[in-house]
Coordinates of N, CA and C in Angstrom, one line a residue:
M1 N -72.6 -39.9 215.6 CA -71.9 -41.0 214.9 C -70.5 -41.2 215.3
G2 N -69.7 -40.1 215.5 CA -68.3 -40.2 215.8 C -68.1 -39.9 217.2
R3 N -66.9 -40.1 217.7 CA -66.5 -39.8 219.0 C -65.0 -39.5 219.1
S4 N -64.6 -38.7 220.1 CA -63.2 -38.4 220.3 C -62.8 -39.1 221.6
I5 N -61.6 -39.7 221.5 CA -61.1 -40.3 222.7 C -59.8 -39.6 223.0
S6 N -59.7 -39.0 224.2 CA -58.5 -38.3 224.6 C -57.7 -39.3 225.5
H7 N -56.4 -39.4 225.2 CA -55.5 -40.2 226.0 C -54.2 -39.6 226.1
G8 N -53.8 -39.3 227.3 CA -52.4 -38.7 227.5 C -52.4 -37.3 226.9
D9 N -51.3 -37.0 226.1 CA -51.1 -35.7 225.5 C -51.5 -35.7 224.1
Y10 N -52.1 -36.7 223.6 CA -52.5 -36.6 222.2 C -54.0 -37.1 222.1
K11 N -54.6 -36.8 220.9 CA -56.0 -37.2 220.7 C -56.0 -38.2 219.5
S12 N -56.8 -39.2 219.7 CA -57.0 -40.1 218.6 C -58.5 -40.0 218.2
R13 N -58.8 -39.7 217.0 CA -60.2 -39.5 216.6 C -60.6 -40.7 215.8
I14 N -61.8 -41.3 216.1 CA -62.4 -42.4 215.4 C -63.8 -41.9 215.0
T15 N -64.1 -42.0 213.8 CA -65.4 -41.5 213.3 C -66.0 -42.7 212.5
A16 N -67.2 -43.0 212.9 CA -67.9 -44.1 212.2 C -68.7 -43.6 211.0
F17 N -68.7 -44.4 209.9 CA -69.4 -44.0 208.7 C -70.5 -45.1 208.4
S18 N -71.4 -44.7 207.7 CA -72.4 -45.7 207.2 C -71.8 -46.5 206.1
P19 N -72.4 -47.6 205.8 CA -71.8 -48.4 204.6 C -71.7 -47.6 203.3
A20 N -72.6 -46.6 203.2 CA -72.6 -45.8 202.0 C -71.5 -44.8 202.0
G21 N -70.8 -44.6 203.1 CA -69.6 -43.7 203.2 C -70.0 -42.3 203.5
K22 N -71.2 -42.0 204.0 CA -71.7 -40.7 204.3 C -71.3 -40.3 205.7
V23 N -70.8 -39.1 205.9 CA -70.4 -38.6 207.2 C -71.6 -37.8 207.7
H24 N -71.9 -38.0 209.0 CA -72.9 -37.2 209.7 C -72.6 -35.8 209.6
P25 N -73.5 -34.9 209.3 CA -73.2 -33.4 209.1 C -72.4 -32.8 210.3
E26 N -72.7 -33.2 211.6 CA -72.1 -32.6 212.7 C -70.6 -33.1 212.8
E27 N -70.3 -34.2 212.2 CA -68.9 -34.7 212.2 C -68.0 -34.1 211.2
R28 N -68.6 -33.6 210.1 CA -67.9 -33.1 209.0 C -66.9 -32.0 209.4
A29 N -67.3 -31.0 210.2 CA -66.4 -29.9 210.6 C -65.4 -30.4 211.5
D30 N -65.8 -31.4 212.4 CA -64.8 -31.9 213.4 C -63.7 -32.7 212.6
I31 N -64.0 -33.4 211.6 CA -63.0 -34.2 210.9 C -62.1 -33.2 210.1
A32 N -62.7 -32.2 209.5 CA -61.9 -31.3 208.7 C -60.9 -30.5 209.5
S33 N -61.2 -30.3 210.8 CA -60.3 -29.6 211.7 C -59.2 -30.5 212.3
S34 N -59.4 -31.8 212.2 CA -58.5 -32.8 212.8 C -57.4 -33.1 211.9
V35 N -56.4 -33.8 212.4 CA -55.3 -34.3 211.6 C -55.8 -35.1 210.4
A36 N -55.4 -34.7 209.2 CA -55.9 -35.4 208.0 C -54.7 -35.8 207.2
P37 N -54.8 -36.7 206.3 CA -55.9 -37.5 206.0 C -56.0 -38.7 206.9
F38 N -57.2 -39.2 207.1 CA -57.4 -40.4 207.9 C -57.5 -41.6 207.0
P39 N -56.8 -42.7 207.3 CA -57.0 -43.9 206.5 C -58.3 -44.5 206.8
K40 N -58.9 -45.2 205.8 CA -60.2 -45.9 206.0 C -59.9 -47.3 206.3
V41 N -60.6 -47.8 207.3 CA -60.5 -49.2 207.7 C -61.9 -49.8 207.6
T42 N -62.2 -50.8 206.8 CA -63.5 -51.4 206.7 C -63.6 -52.6 207.6
S43 N -64.7 -52.6 208.4 CA -64.9 -53.8 209.3 C -66.4 -54.1 209.2
G44 N -66.7 -55.2 208.6 CA -68.1 -55.6 208.6 C -68.9 -54.7 207.6
S45 N -70.0 -54.1 208.2 CA -70.8 -53.3 207.3 C -70.5 -51.8 207.5
S46 N -69.5 -51.4 208.3 CA -69.2 -50.0 208.5 C -67.8 -49.7 208.1
T47 N -67.5 -48.5 207.8 CA -66.2 -48.0 207.5 C -65.8 -47.0 208.6
V48 N -64.6 -47.1 209.1 CA -64.1 -46.3 210.1 C -62.9 -45.5 209.6
L49 N -62.9 -44.2 209.9 CA -61.7 -43.4 209.6 C -60.9 -43.3 210.9
E50 N -59.6 -43.6 210.8 CA -58.7 -43.6 212.0 C -57.6 -42.6 211.8
S51 N -57.2 -41.9 212.8 CA -56.0 -41.1 212.7 C -54.8 -42.0 213.0
T52 N -53.7 -41.7 212.4 CA -52.5 -42.4 212.7 C -51.7 -41.6 213.6
W53 N -51.5 -42.0 214.8 CA -50.8 -41.2 215.8 C -49.3 -41.6 215.7
A54 N -48.5 -40.6 215.6 CA -47.0 -40.9 215.6 C -46.4 -39.9 216.6
P55 N -45.5 -40.4 217.4 CA -44.9 -39.5 218.4 C -44.2 -38.3 217.7
A56 N -44.3 -37.2 218.4 CA -43.6 -36.0 217.9 C -42.1 -36.3 218.0
P57 N -41.3 -35.7 217.1 CA -39.9 -35.9 217.1 C -39.4 -35.4 218.5
I58 N -38.4 -36.1 219.0 CA -37.8 -35.8 220.3 C -37.1 -34.5 220.2
A59 N -37.5 -33.5 221.0 CA -36.9 -32.2 220.9 C -35.8 -32.0 222.0
T60 N -35.5 -33.0 222.7 CA -34.5 -32.9 223.8 C -33.1 -33.3 223.2
A61 N -32.2 -32.4 223.3 CA -30.9 -32.7 222.9 C -30.1 -33.7 223.8
P62 N -29.3 -34.6 223.3 CA -28.5 -35.4 224.2 C -27.5 -34.6 224.9
T63 N -27.3 -35.0 226.2 CA -26.3 -34.3 227.0 C -25.2 -35.2 227.5
I64 N -24.1 -34.6 227.9 CA -23.0 -35.4 228.4 C -23.2 -35.8 229.8
S65 N -23.2 -37.1 230.2 CA -23.4 -37.5 231.6 C -22.1 -37.7 232.3
S66 N -21.0 -38.0 231.6 CA -19.7 -38.2 232.2 C -18.6 -38.1 231.2
V67 N -17.4 -37.7 231.7 CA -16.1 -37.8 230.9 C -15.1 -38.5 231.8
A68 N -14.4 -39.5 231.3 CA -13.5 -40.2 232.1 C -12.3 -40.6 231.3
I69 N -11.2 -40.8 232.0 CA -9.9 -41.3 231.5 C -9.7 -42.6 232.2
P70 N -10.1 -43.7 231.6 CA -10.2 -45.0 232.3 C -9.0 -45.6 233.0
S71 N -7.8 -45.4 232.4 CA -6.6 -46.0 233.0 C -5.3 -45.4 232.6
G72 N -4.3 -45.6 233.4 CA -3.0 -45.1 233.1 C -2.1 -46.1 232.4
G73 N -0.9 -45.8 232.1 CA 0.0 -46.7 231.5 C 0.6 -47.6 232.5
A74 N 1.7 -48.3 232.2 CA 2.3 -49.2 233.2 C 2.6 -48.4 234.4
D75 N 2.4 -48.9 235.6 CA 2.6 -48.3 236.9 C 1.9 -46.9 237.0
S76 N 0.8 -46.7 236.3 CA 0.1 -45.4 236.3 C 0.8 -44.3 235.6
T77 N 1.8 -44.5 234.9 CA 2.6 -43.5 234.2 C 2.6 -43.8 232.7
F78 N 2.2 -42.8 231.9 CA 2.2 -42.8 230.5 C 3.6 -42.4 230.0
I79 N 4.2 -43.1 229.0 CA 5.4 -42.7 228.4 C 5.2 -42.5 226.9
A80 N 6.2 -42.0 226.2 CA 6.0 -41.7 224.8 C 5.6 -43.0 224.1
G81 N 4.5 -42.8 223.2 CA 4.0 -43.9 222.5 C 2.8 -44.5 223.1
D82 N 2.5 -44.3 224.4 CA 1.3 -44.8 225.1 C 0.1 -44.1 224.6
T83 N -1.0 -44.7 224.6 CA -2.3 -44.1 224.2 C -3.2 -43.8 225.4
V84 N -3.6 -42.5 225.4 CA -4.6 -42.1 226.5 C -6.0 -42.3 225.9
D85 N -6.8 -43.0 226.5 CA -8.2 -43.2 226.1 C -9.1 -42.3 226.9
V86 N -10.0 -41.7 226.3 CA -11.0 -40.8 227.0 C -12.4 -41.3 226.6
T87 N -13.3 -41.5 227.5 CA -14.6 -41.9 227.2 C -15.6 -40.8 227.6
V88 N -16.5 -40.5 226.7 CA -17.5 -39.5 226.9 C -18.9 -40.2 226.8
S89 N -19.6 -40.2 227.9 CA -21.0 -40.9 227.9 C -22.1 -39.8 227.8
F90 N -23.0 -40.2 226.9 CA -24.2 -39.3 226.7 C -25.5 -39.8 227.3
S91 N -26.5 -39.0 227.4 CA -27.8 -39.4 227.9 C -28.5 -40.3 227.0
E92 N -28.1 -40.4 225.7 CA -28.7 -41.3 224.7 C -27.7 -41.6 223.6
S93 N -28.1 -42.5 222.7 CA -27.2 -42.8 221.6 C -27.0 -41.6 220.7
V94 N -25.8 -41.4 220.2 CA -25.5 -40.3 219.3 C -24.8 -40.8 218.1
N95 N -24.9 -40.0 217.0 CA -24.1 -40.3 215.8 C -23.1 -39.2 215.6
V96 N -21.9 -39.6 215.1 CA -20.8 -38.7 215.0 C -20.5 -38.5 213.5
V97 N -20.3 -37.3 213.0 CA -19.9 -37.0 211.7 C -18.6 -36.3 211.8
G98 N -17.5 -36.8 211.2 CA -16.2 -36.1 211.2 C -15.4 -36.7 212.4
N99 N -14.4 -35.9 212.8 CA -13.5 -36.3 213.9 C -13.4 -35.2 215.0
P100 N -14.4 -35.1 215.8 CA -14.3 -34.1 216.9 C -13.2 -34.4 217.8
T101 N -12.8 -33.4 218.6 CA -11.7 -33.6 219.5 C -12.1 -33.2 221.0
I102 N -11.4 -33.7 221.9 CA -11.5 -33.3 223.3 C -10.1 -32.9 223.8
G103 N -10.0 -31.7 224.4 CA -8.8 -31.2 224.9 C -8.4 -31.8 226.2
L104 N -7.1 -32.4 226.3 CA -6.6 -32.9 227.5 C -5.5 -31.9 228.0
T105 N -5.5 -31.7 229.3 CA -4.4 -30.9 229.9 C -3.3 -31.8 230.4
I106 N -2.1 -31.7 229.7 CA -1.0 -32.5 230.1 C 0.1 -31.5 230.5
G107 N 0.4 -31.5 231.8 CA 1.3 -30.4 232.3 C 0.6 -29.1 232.1
T108 N 1.3 -28.2 231.4 CA 0.7 -26.9 231.1 C 0.2 -26.7 229.7
S109 N 0.2 -27.8 228.9 CA -0.2 -27.8 227.5 C -1.5 -28.5 227.3
T110 N -2.2 -28.1 226.2 CA -3.4 -28.8 225.8 C -3.1 -29.7 224.6
A111 N -3.5 -30.9 224.7 CA -3.3 -31.9 223.7 C -4.7 -32.4 223.3
N112 N -5.0 -32.5 222.0 CA -6.3 -32.9 221.6 C -6.4 -34.4 221.3
A113 N -7.3 -35.1 222.1 CA -7.6 -36.5 221.8 C -8.7 -36.5 220.7
T114 N -8.5 -37.3 219.7 CA -9.4 -37.3 218.5 C -10.4 -38.5 218.7
Y115 N -11.6 -38.2 218.2 CA -12.7 -39.2 218.2 C -12.2 -40.5 217.5
A116 N -12.4 -41.6 218.1 CA -12.0 -42.9 217.6 C -13.1 -43.9 217.3
S117 N -14.1 -43.9 218.1 CA -15.2 -44.8 217.9 C -16.4 -44.5 218.8
G118 N -17.5 -45.3 218.5 CA -18.7 -45.2 219.4 C -20.0 -44.6 218.7
S119 N -19.9 -44.1 217.5 CA -21.0 -43.6 216.8 C -22.2 -44.6 216.8
G120 N -23.4 -44.2 217.1 CA -24.5 -45.1 217.2 C -24.8 -45.6 218.6
T121 N -23.9 -45.3 219.5 CA -24.0 -45.7 220.9 C -24.1 -44.5 221.8
G122 N -24.2 -44.7 223.1 CA -24.2 -43.7 224.1 C -22.9 -43.3 224.7
T123 N -21.8 -44.0 224.2 CA -20.4 -43.7 224.7 C -19.5 -43.5 223.5
L124 N -18.8 -42.4 223.5 CA -17.8 -42.1 222.5 C -16.4 -42.3 223.1
A125 N -15.5 -42.8 222.2 CA -14.1 -43.0 222.6 C -13.2 -42.0 221.9
F126 N -12.3 -41.4 222.6 CA -11.3 -40.4 222.0 C -9.9 -40.9 222.4
T127 N -8.9 -40.8 221.5 CA -7.6 -41.2 221.9 C -6.5 -40.1 221.6
Y128 N -5.5 -40.2 222.4 CA -4.3 -39.3 222.2 C -3.1 -40.1 222.4
T129 N -2.1 -40.0 221.6 CA -0.8 -40.7 221.7 C 0.2 -39.8 222.4
I130 N 0.7 -40.2 223.5 CA 1.8 -39.4 224.2 C 3.0 -39.3 223.3
T131 N 3.5 -38.0 223.2 CA 4.7 -37.8 222.4 C 5.8 -37.3 223.3
A132 N 7.0 -37.4 222.8 CA 8.2 -36.9 223.5 C 8.0 -35.5 223.9
G133 N 8.3 -35.1 225.1 CA 8.1 -33.7 225.5 C 6.9 -33.6 226.4
D134 N 5.9 -34.5 226.3 CA 4.8 -34.4 227.2 C 5.2 -34.8 228.6
T135 N 4.9 -34.0 229.6 CA 5.2 -34.3 230.9 C 4.1 -33.8 231.8
D136 N 3.7 -34.6 232.8 CA 2.7 -34.1 233.8 C 2.9 -34.9 235.1
G137 N 3.4 -34.2 236.1 CA 3.6 -34.8 237.4 C 2.4 -34.8 238.3
N138 N 1.4 -34.0 238.0 CA 0.2 -33.9 238.8 C -0.9 -34.9 238.3
G139 N -0.9 -35.2 237.0 CA -1.9 -36.1 236.4 C -2.6 -35.4 235.3
I140 N -3.1 -36.1 234.3 CA -3.8 -35.6 233.2 C -5.2 -35.1 233.7
S141 N -5.7 -34.0 233.1 CA -7.0 -33.5 233.4 C -7.7 -33.1 232.1
V142 N -9.0 -32.8 232.2 CA -9.8 -32.4 231.1 C -10.5 -31.1 231.6
A143 N -10.4 -30.0 230.9 CA -11.1 -28.8 231.2 C -12.6 -29.0 231.0
A144 N -13.4 -28.2 231.6 CA -14.8 -28.2 231.4 C -15.1 -27.8 229.9
N145 N -16.1 -28.4 229.3 CA -16.6 -28.1 228.0 C -15.5 -28.1 226.9
A146 N -14.7 -29.2 227.0 CA -13.5 -29.3 226.1 C -13.7 -30.0 224.8
I147 N -14.9 -30.4 224.4 CA -15.1 -31.0 223.1 C -15.2 -29.9 222.1
T148 N -14.5 -30.1 221.0 CA -14.5 -29.2 219.9 C -15.0 -29.8 218.6
L149 N -16.0 -29.1 217.9 CA -16.4 -29.5 216.6 C -16.0 -28.4 215.6
T150 N -15.5 -28.8 214.5 CA -15.1 -27.8 213.5 C -15.8 -28.1 212.1
G151 N -16.0 -27.1 211.4 CA -16.6 -27.3 210.0 C -17.9 -28.0 210.1
T152 N -18.0 -29.1 209.3 CA -19.2 -29.9 209.3 C -19.3 -31.0 210.3
Q153 N -18.4 -31.1 211.2 CA -18.4 -32.1 212.3 C -19.7 -31.9 213.1
S154 N -20.2 -33.1 213.6 CA -21.4 -33.0 214.4 C -21.5 -34.2 215.3
I155 N -22.3 -34.0 216.4 CA -22.7 -35.1 217.3 C -24.1 -34.9 217.5
K156 N -25.0 -35.8 217.0 CA -26.4 -35.6 217.1 C -27.1 -36.9 217.5
D157 N -28.3 -36.8 218.0 CA -29.1 -38.0 218.3 C -29.8 -38.5 217.0
T158 N -30.5 -39.6 217.1 CA -31.1 -40.2 215.9 C -32.3 -39.3 215.4
A159 N -32.8 -38.4 216.2 CA -33.8 -37.4 215.8 C -33.2 -36.2 215.1
G160 N -31.9 -36.1 215.1 CA -31.2 -35.0 214.5 C -30.9 -33.8 215.4
N161 N -31.1 -34.0 216.7 CA -30.9 -32.9 217.7 C -29.4 -32.9 218.0
S162 N -28.8 -31.7 217.8 CA -27.3 -31.6 218.2 C -27.1 -31.7 219.7
A163 N -26.1 -32.5 220.0 CA -25.8 -32.7 221.4 C -25.3 -31.5 222.1
T164 N -25.7 -31.3 223.3 CA -25.2 -30.2 224.2 C -23.9 -30.7 224.7
L165 N -22.8 -30.0 224.4 CA -21.5 -30.5 224.7 C -20.9 -30.0 226.0
N166 N -21.7 -29.4 226.9 CA -21.2 -28.9 228.2 C -21.0 -30.1 229.1
H167 N -19.9 -30.0 229.8 CA -19.6 -31.1 230.8 C -18.7 -30.5 231.9
V168 N -18.6 -31.2 233.0 CA -17.8 -30.7 234.1 C -16.3 -31.1 233.8
A169 N -15.4 -30.4 234.5 CA -14.0 -30.7 234.3 C -13.7 -32.1 235.0
V170 N -12.6 -32.7 234.5 CA -12.0 -33.9 235.1 C -10.7 -33.4 235.7
T171 N -10.7 -33.3 237.0 CA -9.5 -32.7 237.7 C -8.3 -33.6 237.5
D172 N -7.1 -33.1 237.9 CA -5.8 -33.8 237.8 C -6.0 -35.2 238.3
Q173 N -5.7 -36.2 237.5 CA -5.8 -37.6 238.0 C -4.4 -38.1 238.4
S174 N -4.2 -38.3 239.7 CA -2.9 -38.6 240.2 C -2.4 -40.0 239.7
T175 N -3.4 -40.8 239.2 CA -3.0 -42.1 238.7 C -2.8 -42.1 237.2
L176 N -2.7 -40.9 236.6 CA -2.5 -40.7 235.2 C -1.4 -39.7 234.9
L177 N -0.2 -40.1 235.4 CA 1.0 -39.3 235.2 C 1.6 -39.5 233.8
V178 N 2.4 -38.5 233.4 CA 3.1 -38.5 232.1 C 4.5 -38.2 232.3
D179 N 5.4 -39.1 231.9 CA 6.8 -38.9 232.0 C 7.5 -39.4 230.8
T180 N 7.9 -38.5 229.9 CA 8.6 -38.9 228.7 C 10.1 -38.6 228.7
T181 N 10.6 -38.2 229.9 CA 12.0 -37.9 230.1 C 12.8 -39.2 230.1
A182 N 13.7 -39.4 229.2 CA 14.5 -40.6 229.2 C 15.4 -40.6 230.5
P183 N 15.6 -41.8 231.0 CA 16.5 -41.9 232.2 C 17.9 -41.6 231.8
T184 N 18.7 -41.0 232.7 CA 20.1 -40.8 232.5 C 20.9 -41.6 233.4
I185 N 22.1 -41.8 233.0 CA 23.1 -42.5 233.9 C 24.1 -41.5 234.4
V186 N 24.3 -41.5 235.7 CA 25.3 -40.6 236.2 C 26.4 -41.5 236.8
I187 N 27.6 -41.3 236.3 CA 28.8 -42.0 236.8 C 29.6 -41.1 237.6
N188 N 29.8 -41.6 238.9 CA 30.6 -40.8 239.8 C 32.0 -41.4 239.8
T189 N 33.0 -40.6 239.7 CA 34.4 -41.2 239.7 C 35.2 -40.7 240.9

């Protein structure tokens, strides 16, 4: 009376019933061991039980595909008050809770760029405002694995998988210099 159809990695079971709703005895055990409950669908003079196949939750965590600092300030040099934008691209859309940070290396110091936008997309934006005293003649860089989550902060995909936050370093960017030293005037007499 019934039959099993195998397709891909999942099974869909369709079992035919008589109009009286009686299951053939050989099918009873097969149905009991299958995914239950099956919804009934009536078509003409017979009733069919169908399984409802739903994909398993995605068990793959989103990963970082790139980290970039898109542009420098005027003439490729940031000064006090300029904003450094950092983009972090993921393998899929992610949702952000809280304000995670990513560490920037400016000179010999670490400055934290704070999450600004992008939740629900595959690219997150982080920003840092250059302050007096920041100086970097080689260019801003980002150390490997520099994203920090604290407390209840999270970055997850829509299935609830926490993002893997490992990424490669962004080496010194010679087009992203920082100079907050005010110019001085020297008068020779």
